[in-house]
Amino acid sequence: MLRLGISIGMLSGIILGLCLKWIEWLTGKQVYTLLLNVDFIPIIGPIQWPEWVEFVFHLLIAVVIGIVFVYIVGKLNNMSIRKIVLCSFLLTLPTIPLYFPLTLFALKPTPAVDDLLAIFYWTAGHLIFAAALVFGYIILKRRL
């Protein structure tokens, strides 16, 4: 169960990261920069981390969400696909409003707190993350 949660979290986190990186490259909206930004966190924030390390920080959060998702789905036996999808979206939902504090606290350039297009991209990316949790669960559950 732990292995499945780690795998699903990694897969979903990579998909989210790649989506937001692609959107940032395509549009110039710094949503990927926002996703990886840790500059406001005491102790680790002042360090100039390479992008891959910041991505690992992001993946750690995604893995925690993946583990919690698999734990909940596993505890609630015989969940319908509708309930699995609902669980995924409810676990992902808190990440969407994180856009606002992350933007406000960021020291490096990130999208404006009222940039509706950036908010849309951020939300869409996280909804893709939620969908990836579900598809990852369906596909990997049989293999791991």
Tab-separated table of C-alpha atoms in Angstrom:
chain	number	residue	atom	x	y	z
A	1	MET	CA	0.000	0.000	0.000
A	2	LEU	CA	2.872	2.388	0.831
A	3	ARG	CA	4.639	1.545	-2.432
A	4	LEU	CA	1.447	2.230	-4.364
A	5	GLY	CA	0.944	5.596	-2.650
A	6	ILE	CA	4.543	6.639	-3.312
A	7	SER	CA	4.285	5.591	-6.962
A	8	ILE	CA	0.980	7.377	-7.521
A	9	GLY	CA	2.217	10.509	-5.776
A	10	MET	CA	5.421	10.556	-7.839
A	11	LEU	CA	3.549	9.993	-11.088
A	12	SER	CA	0.937	12.658	-10.337
A	13	GLY	CA	3.544	15.125	-9.084
A	14	ILE	CA	5.661	14.684	-12.203
A	15	ILE	CA	2.606	15.185	-14.422
A	16	LEU	CA	1.646	18.360	-12.520
A	17	GLY	CA	5.194	19.700	-12.686
A	18	LEU	CA	5.530	19.018	-16.399
A	19	CYS	CA	2.133	20.575	-17.136
A	20	LEU	CA	2.938	23.767	-15.242
A	21	LYS	CA	6.460	23.937	-16.711
A	22	TRP	CA	4.995	23.626	-20.202
A	23	ILE	CA	2.357	26.289	-19.456
A	24	GLU	CA	5.040	28.641	-18.095
A	25	TRP	CA	7.224	28.057	-21.161
A	26	LEU	CA	4.272	28.601	-23.504
A	27	THR	CA	2.658	31.615	-21.815
A	28	GLY	CA	5.310	33.214	-19.622
A	29	LYS	CA	2.977	32.934	-16.607
A	30	GLN	CA	5.263	31.806	-13.789
A	31	VAL	CA	3.056	29.033	-12.416
A	32	TYR	CA	5.856	26.443	-12.474
A	33	THR	CA	8.117	28.893	-10.650
A	34	LEU	CA	5.348	29.292	-8.065
A	35	LEU	CA	4.964	25.512	-7.730
A	36	LEU	CA	8.641	25.059	-6.896
A	37	ASN	CA	9.146	28.234	-4.892
A	38	VAL	CA	10.438	27.778	-1.337
A	39	ASP	CA	12.197	31.135	-0.908
A	40	PHE	CA	9.871	32.279	1.887
A	41	ILE	CA	10.369	29.189	4.091
A	42	PRO	CA	12.711	29.797	7.049
A	43	ILE	CA	16.046	27.943	7.018
A	44	ILE	CA	15.691	26.433	3.505
A	45	GLY	CA	14.352	29.577	1.797
A	46	PRO	CA	17.542	31.652	1.644
A	47	ILE	CA	19.446	28.804	-0.060
A	48	GLN	CA	19.654	29.006	-3.863
A	49	TRP	CA	18.517	25.469	-4.668
A	50	PRO	CA	18.900	24.034	-8.152
A	51	GLU	CA	15.614	23.431	-9.951
A	52	TRP	CA	15.847	19.665	-9.558
A	53	VAL	CA	16.060	19.979	-5.748
A	54	GLU	CA	13.039	22.295	-5.675
A	55	PHE	CA	11.245	19.720	-7.847
A	56	VAL	CA	12.125	17.029	-5.296
A	57	PHE	CA	10.541	19.222	-2.572
A	58	HIS	CA	7.400	19.397	-4.726
A	59	LEU	CA	7.459	15.620	-5.236
A	60	LEU	CA	7.693	15.008	-1.490
A	61	ILE	CA	4.385	16.845	-1.034
A	62	ALA	CA	2.865	14.922	-3.958
A	63	VAL	CA	4.015	11.623	-2.443
A	64	VAL	CA	2.391	12.482	0.901
A	65	ILE	CA	-0.872	13.210	-0.925
A	66	GLY	CA	-0.518	9.942	-2.871
A	67	ILE	CA	0.030	7.929	0.317
A	68	VAL	CA	-2.959	9.545	2.057
A	69	PHE	CA	-5.095	8.958	-1.046
A	70	VAL	CA	-4.211	5.251	-1.220
A	71	TYR	CA	-4.706	4.877	2.544
A	72	ILE	CA	-8.203	6.409	2.413
A	73	VAL	CA	-9.240	4.423	-0.649
A	74	GLY	CA	-7.855	1.233	0.936
A	75	LYS	CA	-9.674	1.803	4.243
A	76	LEU	CA	-12.993	2.436	2.536
A	77	ASN	CA	-13.299	-0.969	0.882
A	78	ASN	CA	-15.252	-1.432	-2.318
A	79	MET	CA	-15.312	2.243	-3.229
A	80	SER	CA	-17.006	3.024	-6.517
A	81	ILE	CA	-15.007	4.894	-9.132
A	82	ARG	CA	-17.154	7.933	-8.380
A	83	LYS	CA	-16.070	7.867	-4.711
A	84	ILE	CA	-12.420	7.352	-5.684
A	85	VAL	CA	-12.616	10.401	-7.960
A	86	LEU	CA	-14.335	12.408	-5.225
A	87	CYS	CA	-11.635	11.411	-2.718
A	88	SER	CA	-8.910	12.463	-5.146
A	89	PHE	CA	-10.478	15.849	-5.798
A	90	LEU	CA	-11.173	16.492	-2.109
A	91	LEU	CA	-7.519	15.758	-1.256
A	92	THR	CA	-6.324	18.006	-4.073
A	93	LEU	CA	-8.785	20.838	-3.436
A	94	PRO	CA	-6.710	22.543	-0.675
A	95	THR	CA	-3.788	22.911	-3.085
A	96	ILE	CA	-5.757	25.262	-5.333
A	97	PRO	CA	-6.235	28.173	-2.894
A	98	LEU	CA	-2.577	27.777	-1.900
A	99	TYR	CA	-1.969	29.917	-4.982
A	100	PHE	CA	-2.798	33.023	-2.946
A	101	PRO	CA	-0.493	32.677	0.080
A	102	LEU	CA	2.295	31.222	-2.071
A	103	THR	CA	2.050	34.231	-4.374
A	104	LEU	CA	1.847	36.742	-1.530
A	105	PHE	CA	4.809	35.285	0.402
A	106	ALA	CA	7.069	34.660	-2.597
A	107	LEU	CA	10.241	36.694	-2.776
A	108	LYS	CA	11.109	35.792	-6.351
A	109	PRO	CA	8.868	36.878	-9.243
A	110	THR	CA	5.662	34.869	-9.446
A	111	PRO	CA	2.273	35.658	-10.970
A	112	ALA	CA	0.236	38.437	-9.428
A	113	VAL	CA	-2.245	37.405	-6.773
A	114	ASP	CA	-5.104	38.673	-8.985
A	115	ASP	CA	-3.843	37.239	-12.303
A	116	LEU	CA	-6.938	35.319	-13.373
A	117	LEU	CA	-5.199	33.485	-16.190
A	118	ALA	CA	-2.412	32.287	-13.870
A	119	ILE	CA	-5.046	31.206	-11.319
A	120	PHE	CA	-6.806	29.275	-14.091
A	121	TYR	CA	-3.553	27.552	-15.130
A	122	TRP	CA	-2.717	26.736	-11.497
A	123	THR	CA	-6.206	25.296	-10.952
A	124	ALA	CA	-6.175	23.314	-14.203
A	125	GLY	CA	-2.777	21.844	-13.344
A	126	HIS	CA	-3.967	20.724	-9.945
A	127	LEU	CA	-7.150	19.230	-11.378
A	128	ILE	CA	-4.917	17.252	-13.743
A	129	PHE	CA	-2.966	16.151	-10.647
A	130	ALA	CA	-6.231	14.901	-9.085
A	131	ALA	CA	-7.118	13.019	-12.263
A	132	ALA	CA	-3.610	11.519	-12.366
A	133	LEU	CA	-4.111	10.195	-8.819
A	134	VAL	CA	-7.216	8.330	-9.981
A	135	PHE	CA	-5.736	6.987	-13.218
A	136	GLY	CA	-2.515	6.088	-11.438
A	137	TYR	CA	-4.500	4.181	-8.832
A	138	ILE	CA	-6.512	2.287	-11.438
A	139	ILE	CA	-3.455	1.373	-13.505
A	140	LEU	CA	-0.833	0.779	-10.797
A	141	LYS	CA	-3.077	-1.015	-8.289
A	142	ARG	CA	-2.955	-4.118	-10.448
A	143	ARG	CA	0.803	-3.959	-10.978
A	144	LEU	CA	2.187	-3.176	-7.520
